[in-house]
Coordinates of C-alpha atoms in Angstrom, one line a residue:
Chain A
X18 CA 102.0 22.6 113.6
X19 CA 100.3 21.1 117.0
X20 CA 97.5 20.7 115.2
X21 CA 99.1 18.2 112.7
X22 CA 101.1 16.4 115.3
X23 CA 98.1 15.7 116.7
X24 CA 96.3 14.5 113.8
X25 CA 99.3 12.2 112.4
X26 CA 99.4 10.8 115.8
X27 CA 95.6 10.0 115.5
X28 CA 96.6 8.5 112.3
X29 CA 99.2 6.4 113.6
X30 CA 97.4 5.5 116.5
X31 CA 94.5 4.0 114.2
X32 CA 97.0 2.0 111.5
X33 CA 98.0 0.6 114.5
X34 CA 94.7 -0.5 116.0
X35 CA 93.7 -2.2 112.8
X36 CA 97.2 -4.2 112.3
X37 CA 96.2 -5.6 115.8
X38 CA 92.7 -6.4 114.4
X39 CA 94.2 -7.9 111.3
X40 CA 96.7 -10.0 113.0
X41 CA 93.7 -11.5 114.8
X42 CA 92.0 -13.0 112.1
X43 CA 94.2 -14.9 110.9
X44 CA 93.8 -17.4 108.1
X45 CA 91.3 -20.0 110.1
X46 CA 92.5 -23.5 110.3
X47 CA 92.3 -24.4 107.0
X48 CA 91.7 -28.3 107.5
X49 CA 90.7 -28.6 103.9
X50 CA 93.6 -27.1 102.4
X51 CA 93.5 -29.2 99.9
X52 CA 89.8 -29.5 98.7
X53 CA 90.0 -25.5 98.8
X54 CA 92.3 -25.9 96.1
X55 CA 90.2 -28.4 94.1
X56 CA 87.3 -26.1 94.5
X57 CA 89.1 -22.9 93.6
X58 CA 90.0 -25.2 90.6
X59 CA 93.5 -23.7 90.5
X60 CA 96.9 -24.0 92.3
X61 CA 98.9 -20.7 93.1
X62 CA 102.6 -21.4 93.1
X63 CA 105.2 -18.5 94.3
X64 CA 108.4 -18.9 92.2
X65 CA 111.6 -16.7 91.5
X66 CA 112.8 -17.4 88.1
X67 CA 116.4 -16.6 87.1
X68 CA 117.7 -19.6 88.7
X69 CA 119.0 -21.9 86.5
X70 CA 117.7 -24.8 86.0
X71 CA 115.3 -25.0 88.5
X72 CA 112.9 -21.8 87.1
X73 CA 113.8 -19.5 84.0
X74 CA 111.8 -17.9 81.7
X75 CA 112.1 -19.2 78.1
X76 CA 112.6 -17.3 74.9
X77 CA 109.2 -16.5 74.6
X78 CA 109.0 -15.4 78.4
X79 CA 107.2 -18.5 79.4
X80 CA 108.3 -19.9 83.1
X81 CA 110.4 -23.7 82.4
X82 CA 112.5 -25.3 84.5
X83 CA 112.7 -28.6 87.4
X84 CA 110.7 -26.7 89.9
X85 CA 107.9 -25.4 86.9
X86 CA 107.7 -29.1 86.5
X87 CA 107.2 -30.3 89.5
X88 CA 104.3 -27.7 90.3
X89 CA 102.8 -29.0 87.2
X90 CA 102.8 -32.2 87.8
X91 CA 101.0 -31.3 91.7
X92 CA 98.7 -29.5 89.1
X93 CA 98.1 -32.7 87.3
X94 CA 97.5 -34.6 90.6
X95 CA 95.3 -32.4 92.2
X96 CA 93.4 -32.1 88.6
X97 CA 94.0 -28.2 88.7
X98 CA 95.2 -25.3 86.9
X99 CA 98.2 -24.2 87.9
X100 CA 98.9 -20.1 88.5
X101 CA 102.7 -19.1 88.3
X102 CA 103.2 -15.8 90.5
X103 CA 106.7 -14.8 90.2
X104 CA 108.4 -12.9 92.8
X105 CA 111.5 -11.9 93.9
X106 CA 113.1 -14.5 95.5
X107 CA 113.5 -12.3 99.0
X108 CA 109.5 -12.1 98.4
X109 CA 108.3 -15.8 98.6
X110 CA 108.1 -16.2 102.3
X111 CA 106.1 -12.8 102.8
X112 CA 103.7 -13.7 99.9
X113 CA 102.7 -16.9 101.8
X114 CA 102.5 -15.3 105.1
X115 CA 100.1 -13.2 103.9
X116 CA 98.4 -15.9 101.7
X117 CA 98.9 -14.6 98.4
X118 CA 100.0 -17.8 97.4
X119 CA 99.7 -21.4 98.1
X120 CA 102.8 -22.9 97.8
X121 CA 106.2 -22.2 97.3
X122 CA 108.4 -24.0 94.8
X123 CA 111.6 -21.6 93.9
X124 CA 115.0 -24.0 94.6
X125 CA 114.4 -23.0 98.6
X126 CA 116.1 -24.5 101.5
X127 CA 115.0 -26.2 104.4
X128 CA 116.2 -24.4 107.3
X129 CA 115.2 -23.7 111.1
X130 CA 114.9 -19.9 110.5
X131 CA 112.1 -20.6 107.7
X132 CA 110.6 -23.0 109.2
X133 CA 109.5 -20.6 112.1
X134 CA 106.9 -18.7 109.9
X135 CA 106.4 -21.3 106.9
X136 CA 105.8 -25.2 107.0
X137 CA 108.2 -27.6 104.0
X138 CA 107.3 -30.7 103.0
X139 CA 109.8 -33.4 102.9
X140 CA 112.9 -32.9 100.7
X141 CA 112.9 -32.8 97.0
X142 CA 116.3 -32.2 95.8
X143 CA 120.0 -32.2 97.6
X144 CA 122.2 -28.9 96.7
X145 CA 124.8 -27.0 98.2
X146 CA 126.6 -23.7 97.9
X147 CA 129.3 -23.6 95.6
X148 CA 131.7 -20.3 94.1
X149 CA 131.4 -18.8 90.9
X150 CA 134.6 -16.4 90.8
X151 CA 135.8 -13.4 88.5
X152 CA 139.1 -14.6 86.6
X153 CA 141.0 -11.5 87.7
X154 CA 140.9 -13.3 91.5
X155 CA 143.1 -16.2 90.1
X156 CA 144.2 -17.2 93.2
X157 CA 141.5 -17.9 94.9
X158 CA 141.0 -21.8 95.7
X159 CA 138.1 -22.3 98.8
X160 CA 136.3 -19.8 100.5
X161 CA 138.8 -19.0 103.1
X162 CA 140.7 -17.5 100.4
X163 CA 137.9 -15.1 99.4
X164 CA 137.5 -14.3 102.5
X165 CA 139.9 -10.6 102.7
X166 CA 138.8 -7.4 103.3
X167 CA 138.4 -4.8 100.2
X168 CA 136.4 -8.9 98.3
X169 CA 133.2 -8.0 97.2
X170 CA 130.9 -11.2 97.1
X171 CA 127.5 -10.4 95.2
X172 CA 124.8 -12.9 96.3
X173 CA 120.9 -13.0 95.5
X174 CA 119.1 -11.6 99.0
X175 CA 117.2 -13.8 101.2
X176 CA 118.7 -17.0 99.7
X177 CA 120.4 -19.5 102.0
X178 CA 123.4 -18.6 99.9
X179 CA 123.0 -14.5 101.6
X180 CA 122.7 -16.6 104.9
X181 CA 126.0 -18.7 104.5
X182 CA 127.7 -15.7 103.2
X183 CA 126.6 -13.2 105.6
X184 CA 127.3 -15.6 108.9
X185 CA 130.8 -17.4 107.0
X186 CA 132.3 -14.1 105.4
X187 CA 134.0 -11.8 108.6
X188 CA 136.2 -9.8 107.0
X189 CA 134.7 -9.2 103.1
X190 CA 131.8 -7.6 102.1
X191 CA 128.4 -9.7 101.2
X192 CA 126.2 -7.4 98.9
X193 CA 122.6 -8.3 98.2
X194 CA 121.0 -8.3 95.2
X195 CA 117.0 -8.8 94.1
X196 CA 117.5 -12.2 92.3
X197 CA 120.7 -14.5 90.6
X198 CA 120.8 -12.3 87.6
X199 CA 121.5 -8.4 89.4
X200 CA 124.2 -10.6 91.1
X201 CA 125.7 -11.9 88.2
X202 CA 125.5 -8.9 86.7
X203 CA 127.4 -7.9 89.4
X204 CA 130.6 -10.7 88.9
X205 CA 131.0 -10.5 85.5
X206 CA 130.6 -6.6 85.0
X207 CA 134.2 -6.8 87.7
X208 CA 132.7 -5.1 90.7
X209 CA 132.6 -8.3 92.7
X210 CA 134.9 -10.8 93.1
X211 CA 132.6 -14.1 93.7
X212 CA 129.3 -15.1 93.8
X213 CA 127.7 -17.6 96.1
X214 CA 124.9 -20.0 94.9
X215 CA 124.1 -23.1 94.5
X216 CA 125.7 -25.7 92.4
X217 CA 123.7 -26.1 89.4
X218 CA 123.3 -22.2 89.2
X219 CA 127.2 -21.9 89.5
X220 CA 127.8 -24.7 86.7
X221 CA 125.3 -22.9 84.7
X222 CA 126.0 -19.2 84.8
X223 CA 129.8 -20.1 84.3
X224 CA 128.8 -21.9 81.1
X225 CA 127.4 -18.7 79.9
X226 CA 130.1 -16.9 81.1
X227 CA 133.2 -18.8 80.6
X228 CA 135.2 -16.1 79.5
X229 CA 135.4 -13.7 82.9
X230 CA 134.6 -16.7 85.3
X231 CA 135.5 -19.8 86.8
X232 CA 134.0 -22.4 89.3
X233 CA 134.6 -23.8 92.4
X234 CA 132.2 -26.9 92.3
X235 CA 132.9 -28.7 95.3
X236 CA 129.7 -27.4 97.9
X237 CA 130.8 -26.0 100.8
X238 CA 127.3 -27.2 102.4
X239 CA 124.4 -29.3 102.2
X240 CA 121.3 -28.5 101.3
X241 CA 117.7 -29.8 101.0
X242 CA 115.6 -28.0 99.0
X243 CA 111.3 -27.9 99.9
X244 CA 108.3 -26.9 99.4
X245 CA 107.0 -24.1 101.6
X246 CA 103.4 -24.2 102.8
X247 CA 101.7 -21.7 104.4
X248 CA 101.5 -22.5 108.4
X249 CA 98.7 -24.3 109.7
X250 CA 97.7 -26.5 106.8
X251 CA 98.8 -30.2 107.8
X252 CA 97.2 -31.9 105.4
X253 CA 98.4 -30.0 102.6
X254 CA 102.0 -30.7 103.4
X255 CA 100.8 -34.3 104.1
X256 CA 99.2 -34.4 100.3
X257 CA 102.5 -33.0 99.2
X258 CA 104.3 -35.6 101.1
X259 CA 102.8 -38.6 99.3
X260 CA 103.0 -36.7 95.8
X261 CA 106.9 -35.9 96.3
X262 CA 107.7 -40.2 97.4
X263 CA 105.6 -41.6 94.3
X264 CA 106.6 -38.6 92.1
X265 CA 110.2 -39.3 92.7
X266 CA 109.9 -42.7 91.6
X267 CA 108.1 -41.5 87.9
X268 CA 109.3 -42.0 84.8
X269 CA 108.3 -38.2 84.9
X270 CA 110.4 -37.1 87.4
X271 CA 113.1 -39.1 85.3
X272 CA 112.9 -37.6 82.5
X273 CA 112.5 -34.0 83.9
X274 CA 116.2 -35.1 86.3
X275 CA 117.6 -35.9 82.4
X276 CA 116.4 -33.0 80.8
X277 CA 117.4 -30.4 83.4
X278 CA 120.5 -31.6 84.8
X279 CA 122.0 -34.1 82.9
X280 CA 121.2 -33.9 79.0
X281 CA 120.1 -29.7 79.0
X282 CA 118.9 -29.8 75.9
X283 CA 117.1 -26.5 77.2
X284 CA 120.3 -24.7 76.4
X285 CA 119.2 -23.2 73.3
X286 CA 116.1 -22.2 74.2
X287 CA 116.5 -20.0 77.2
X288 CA 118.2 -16.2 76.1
X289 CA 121.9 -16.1 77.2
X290 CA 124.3 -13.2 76.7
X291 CA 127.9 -13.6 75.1
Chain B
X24 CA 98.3 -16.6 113.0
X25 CA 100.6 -13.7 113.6
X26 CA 102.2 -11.9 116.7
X27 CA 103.0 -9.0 116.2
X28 CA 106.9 -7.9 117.6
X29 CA 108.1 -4.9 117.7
X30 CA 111.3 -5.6 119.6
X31 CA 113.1 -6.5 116.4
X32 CA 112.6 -3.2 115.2
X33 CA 114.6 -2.3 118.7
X34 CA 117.5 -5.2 117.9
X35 CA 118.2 -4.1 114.2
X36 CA 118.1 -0.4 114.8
X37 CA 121.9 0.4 114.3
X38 CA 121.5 -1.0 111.1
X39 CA 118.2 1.0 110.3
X40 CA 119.9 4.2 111.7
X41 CA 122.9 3.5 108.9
X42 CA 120.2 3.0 106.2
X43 CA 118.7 6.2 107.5
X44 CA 121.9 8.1 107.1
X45 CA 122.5 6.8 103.6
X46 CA 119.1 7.7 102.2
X47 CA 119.3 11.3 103.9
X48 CA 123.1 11.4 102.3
X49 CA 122.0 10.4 98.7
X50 CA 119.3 12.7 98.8
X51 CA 121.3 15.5 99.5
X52 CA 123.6 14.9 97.4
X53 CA 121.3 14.3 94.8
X54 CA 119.0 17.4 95.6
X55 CA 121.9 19.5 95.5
X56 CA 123.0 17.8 92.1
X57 CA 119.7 17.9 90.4
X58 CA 119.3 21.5 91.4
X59 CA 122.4 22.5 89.6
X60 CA 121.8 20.7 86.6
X61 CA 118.0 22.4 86.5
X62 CA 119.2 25.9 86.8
X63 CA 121.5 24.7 84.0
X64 CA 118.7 23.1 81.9
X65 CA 116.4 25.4 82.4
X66 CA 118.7 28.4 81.2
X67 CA 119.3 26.5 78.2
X68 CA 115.6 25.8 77.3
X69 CA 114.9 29.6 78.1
X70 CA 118.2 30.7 75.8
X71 CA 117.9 31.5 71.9
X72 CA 120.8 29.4 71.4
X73 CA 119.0 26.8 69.3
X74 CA 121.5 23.8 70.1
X75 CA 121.4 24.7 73.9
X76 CA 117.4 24.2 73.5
X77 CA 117.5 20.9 71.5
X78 CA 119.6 19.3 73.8
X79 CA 117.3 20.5 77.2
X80 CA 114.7 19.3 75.2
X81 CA 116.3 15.9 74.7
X82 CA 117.3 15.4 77.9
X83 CA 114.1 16.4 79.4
X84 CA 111.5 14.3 77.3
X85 CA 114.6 11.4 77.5
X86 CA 114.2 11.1 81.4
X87 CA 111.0 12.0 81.8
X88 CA 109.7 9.4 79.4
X89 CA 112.0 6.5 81.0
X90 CA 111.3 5.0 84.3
X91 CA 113.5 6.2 86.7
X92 CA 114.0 2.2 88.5
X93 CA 115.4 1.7 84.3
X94 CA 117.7 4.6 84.5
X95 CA 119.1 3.4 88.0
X96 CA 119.6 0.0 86.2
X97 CA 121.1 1.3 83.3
X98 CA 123.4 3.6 85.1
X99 CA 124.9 1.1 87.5
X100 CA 125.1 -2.1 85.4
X101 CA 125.1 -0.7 82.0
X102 CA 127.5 1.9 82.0
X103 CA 129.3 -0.3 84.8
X104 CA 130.4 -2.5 81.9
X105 CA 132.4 0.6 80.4
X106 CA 133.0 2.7 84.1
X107 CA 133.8 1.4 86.9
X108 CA 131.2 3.6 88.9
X109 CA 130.5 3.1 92.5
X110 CA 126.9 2.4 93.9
X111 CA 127.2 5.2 95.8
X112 CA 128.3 7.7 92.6
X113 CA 125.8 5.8 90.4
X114 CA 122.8 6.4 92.8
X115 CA 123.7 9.6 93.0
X116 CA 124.2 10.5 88.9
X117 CA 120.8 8.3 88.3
X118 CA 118.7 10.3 90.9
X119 CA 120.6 14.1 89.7
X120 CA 119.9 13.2 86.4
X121 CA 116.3 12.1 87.1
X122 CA 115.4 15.2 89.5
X123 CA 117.2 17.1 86.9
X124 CA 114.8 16.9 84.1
X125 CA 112.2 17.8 86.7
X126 CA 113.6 20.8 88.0
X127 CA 114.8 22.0 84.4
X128 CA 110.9 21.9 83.8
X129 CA 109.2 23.8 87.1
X130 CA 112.1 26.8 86.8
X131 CA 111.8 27.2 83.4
X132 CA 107.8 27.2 84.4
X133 CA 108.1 29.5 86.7
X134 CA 110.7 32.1 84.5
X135 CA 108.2 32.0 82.1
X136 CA 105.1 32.4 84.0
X137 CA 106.4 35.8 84.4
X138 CA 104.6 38.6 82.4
X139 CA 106.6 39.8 79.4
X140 CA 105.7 42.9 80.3
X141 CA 108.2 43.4 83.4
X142 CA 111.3 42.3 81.6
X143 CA 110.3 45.4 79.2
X144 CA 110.1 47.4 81.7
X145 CA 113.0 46.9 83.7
X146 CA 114.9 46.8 80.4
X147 CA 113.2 50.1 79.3
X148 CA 114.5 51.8 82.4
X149 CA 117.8 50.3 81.4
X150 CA 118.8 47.5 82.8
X151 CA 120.8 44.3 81.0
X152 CA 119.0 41.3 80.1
X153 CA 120.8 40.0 82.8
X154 CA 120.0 42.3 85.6
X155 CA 116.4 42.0 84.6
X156 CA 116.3 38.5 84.9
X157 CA 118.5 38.6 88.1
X158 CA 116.4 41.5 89.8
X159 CA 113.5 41.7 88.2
X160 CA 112.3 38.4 86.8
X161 CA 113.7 36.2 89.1
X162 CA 112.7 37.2 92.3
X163 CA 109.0 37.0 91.2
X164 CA 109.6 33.2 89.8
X165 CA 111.3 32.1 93.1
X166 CA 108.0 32.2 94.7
X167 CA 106.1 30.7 92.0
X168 CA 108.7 28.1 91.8
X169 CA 109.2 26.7 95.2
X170 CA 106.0 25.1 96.6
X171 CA 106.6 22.3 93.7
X172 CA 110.1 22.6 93.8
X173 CA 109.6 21.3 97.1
X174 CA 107.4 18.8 96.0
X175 CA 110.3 17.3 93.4
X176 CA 112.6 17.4 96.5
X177 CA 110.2 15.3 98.4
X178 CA 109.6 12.8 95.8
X179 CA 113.3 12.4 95.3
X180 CA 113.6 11.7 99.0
X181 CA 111.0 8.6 98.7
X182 CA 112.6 8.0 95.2
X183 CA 115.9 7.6 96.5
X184 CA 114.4 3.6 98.0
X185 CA 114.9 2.4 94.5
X186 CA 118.5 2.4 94.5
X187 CA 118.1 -0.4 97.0
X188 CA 118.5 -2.8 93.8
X189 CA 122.0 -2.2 92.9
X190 CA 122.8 -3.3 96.8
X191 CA 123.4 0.9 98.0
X192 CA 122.5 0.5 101.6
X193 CA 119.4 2.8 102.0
X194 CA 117.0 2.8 104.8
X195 CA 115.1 0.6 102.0
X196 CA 118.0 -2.1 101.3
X197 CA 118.4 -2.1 105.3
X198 CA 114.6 -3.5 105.5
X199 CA 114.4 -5.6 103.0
X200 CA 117.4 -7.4 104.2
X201 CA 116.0 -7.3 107.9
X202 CA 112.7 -8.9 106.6
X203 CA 114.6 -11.7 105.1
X204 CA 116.4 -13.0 108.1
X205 CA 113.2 -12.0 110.4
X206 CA 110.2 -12.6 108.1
X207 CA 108.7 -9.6 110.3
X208 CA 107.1 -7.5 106.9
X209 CA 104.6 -5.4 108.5
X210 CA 106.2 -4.6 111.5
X211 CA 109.6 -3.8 109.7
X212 CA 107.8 -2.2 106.1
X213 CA 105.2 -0.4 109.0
X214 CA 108.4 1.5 111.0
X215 CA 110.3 2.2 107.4
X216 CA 107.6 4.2 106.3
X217 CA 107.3 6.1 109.4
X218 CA 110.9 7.2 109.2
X219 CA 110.6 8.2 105.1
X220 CA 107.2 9.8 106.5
X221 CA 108.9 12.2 108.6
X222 CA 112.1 13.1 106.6
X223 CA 109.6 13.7 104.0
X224 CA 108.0 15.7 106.5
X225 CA 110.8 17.6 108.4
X226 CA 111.3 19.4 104.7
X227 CA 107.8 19.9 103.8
X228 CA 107.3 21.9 107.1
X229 CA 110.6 23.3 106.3
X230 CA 109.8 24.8 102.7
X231 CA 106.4 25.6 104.4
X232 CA 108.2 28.2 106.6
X233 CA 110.4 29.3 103.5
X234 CA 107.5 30.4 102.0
X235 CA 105.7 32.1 104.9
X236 CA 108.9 34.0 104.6
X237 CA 109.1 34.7 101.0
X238 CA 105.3 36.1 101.0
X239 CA 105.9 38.2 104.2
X240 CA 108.9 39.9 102.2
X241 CA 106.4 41.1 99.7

């Protein structure tokens, strides 16, 4: 038995030494961010999909959406290949910590807690948090309303909408969910009484599920949504910077706003449950 | 570049200790379940009764064939459309049912790894079926059976993290939610293990010392 405590601690002891060497060498300065990409001949983009409209697979499981666009059309810039790597959304920021991506385009916020460990470009889209709520809560009219003890609210974790939730909702309970869907799930299976997302996720999933659910549109907050960068790579977000100001002005980006948010055409295409 | 900090380990560990008592309660819970329903299982696949041993059968090569993160899935949001089950009671159920199939397989294992030749002879000298499997039979499987009985307890332990998805607050959900509002992965994933590490641990040693028993009684 001493024997083993010893040796675990030995154990321990080492896995910590080489953290302390591996949080040493970092990932270099990186000043060429962006030629690495054009000589790796491929961007890696970390995305989430399940949230409507901004990343979702299709019916034949390919990723679509506003965000799959606008990483394609970097992709097109940078004359690239562009790599989907599809996480949970709670897994984004660790994946570019640790490098494993390049950038991150999943519908994410800009806020000061993120912007500690990760670097966004400017903003590319204005949301804010809206409620989607199970028809047997009738009453319910804002989110003061919701907010009783014994109300569940589902939310997808590590989204701004867990943040909101968890710092605005005192007295009910905030459960956390990997991804929109497991939360959804969650709503219209009874077990919670609201969700909170973001508005074109709420108008969405209660057009699929107009039957147990209604919305409550108007945001409660403002939101801009970035690009996350990995730390450390200036001219990257630069780069990003100048695509995002003359991208926004594209007949591209135009069409992509009408196609996703306006005309949806998409509708048929993605799978939806009755 | 990262520093590393520990001290948030320190700030969130009321919430890590909740997560810890969680996982150790569903485990129980579920160790003590799936034990019951293997005893049961394996009877069944032992017993002549041909519908008893379809249905083990079944139920074995069912969950064993199915991922176990599926069953959980199924379980909570499936069935939830029909029952309103708990997280708590569905975690529990999925993991039982999981361990279950498991268990039904090592005792049924270990019964039969028994030689033939002592039930004869303790039902020669007249014993029931039943005593000879009770005093007899039995007592010889016990020892055969624990070491990976143990093993299936232990798995079930680190098992018990996947319930984490349907928002159960495990020592697992606990993390994952600290890494989101710190971004601190290794330092957070790094201490999480260490605590499954030594409940895992504590009842290794434990059935270790069972056994040591056991063989001493011989």
């Amino acid at each position: 038995m001493l024997k083993n405590v010893t040796k675990i601690a030995a154990l321990a002891v080492t896995m910590i030494i080489l953290a302390l060497l591996f949080a040493g060498c970092g990932s270099g300065d990186s000043k060429s961010a962006v030629a690495d990409i054009k000589k790796k001949g491929k961007i890696v983009v970390g995305t989430a999909s399940g949230y409507y409209p901004f990343e979702m697979a299709d019916k034949q499981g390919a990723l679509v959406g506003y965000d799959i666009d606008v990483a394609k059309a970097i992709a097109k810039e940078l004359g690239v290949e562009v790599e989907f790597q599809n996480y949970a959304f709670a897994g984004l920021v660790p994946a570019i910590q640790a490098n494993k991506i390049d950038i991150v385009i999943a519908g994410m916020t800009i806020n000061d807690k993120r912007k500690e460990v990760v670097d966004f470009t400017d903003p590319y889209f204005v949301s804010g948090q809206a409620l989607l709520i199970n028809k047997q809560y009738r009453n319910i009219k804002t989110w003061q309303d919701l907010d009783k003890p014994g109300n569940v609210i589902a939310v997808s974790m590590g989204t701004t909408a867990d943040q909101t939730a968890s710092s605005m909702f005192k007295q009910a309970t905030v459960k956390k969910f990997e991804g929109s869907a497991l939360a959804g799930l969650e709503l219209i299976n009874g077990k919670a009484a609201a969700v909170v997302h973001e508005t074109p996720w709420v108008a969405i999933y209660h057009r699929l599920h107009a039957d147990t659910t209604y919305p409550i549109l108007e945001p409660f907050t403002t939101e801009n949504l970035g690009i996350a960068v990995t730390k450390g790579k200036p001219e990257l977000v630069d780069w990003l910077n100048k695509f995002l100001k003359q991208y926004k002005e594209s007949e591209e980006y135009k069409k992509s706003y009408q196609y996703w948010f306006v005309d949806m055409p998409w509708w048929d295409s993605v799978p939806q449950k009755k | 570049m990262h520093q590393l900090e520990f001290k948030v380990i320190i700030e969130y560990m009321p919430a890590i200790l909740d997560g810890l008592a969680m996982t150790v309660q569903i485990s129980a819970l579920s160790i003590i379940c799936g034990t019951v329903i293997g005893v049961l299982g394996a009877l069944a696949r032992i017993s002549g009764n041909f519908a008893a041993k379809a249905i083990a059968n079944a139920y074995v090569e069912w969950i064993r064939n199915t991922p176990l993160l599926i069953q959980i899935l199924f379980i909570y949001f499936g069935l939830g459309m029909f029952f309103d089950l708990s997280p708590l009671v569905a975690s529990v159920a999925a993991l039982s049912i999981f361990a279950g199939a498991y268990i039904t397989e090592i005792i049924r294992a270990g019964i039969q790894s028994i030689h033939k030749g002592q039930r004869e002879a303790a039902l020669s000298i007249g014993m029931t079926e039943t005593q000879a499997m009770l005093l007899v039979v039995l007592p010889q499987a016990i020892r055969r059976i624990l070491p990976p009985l143990a093993g299936q307890f232990i798995t079930l332990i680190k098992d018990s993290s996947l319930v984490s998805v349907i928002a159960v607050t495990d020592l697992t959900y606990v993390a994952k939610n600290i890494v989101t509002t710190t971004f601190r992965a290794f330092e957070v994933w790094l201490v999480i293990a260490v605590f499954y590490f030594v409940l895992s641990f504590i009842l290794s040693m434990a059935v270790r010392k069972l056994e040591r028993r056991l063989a001493k009684s011989d």
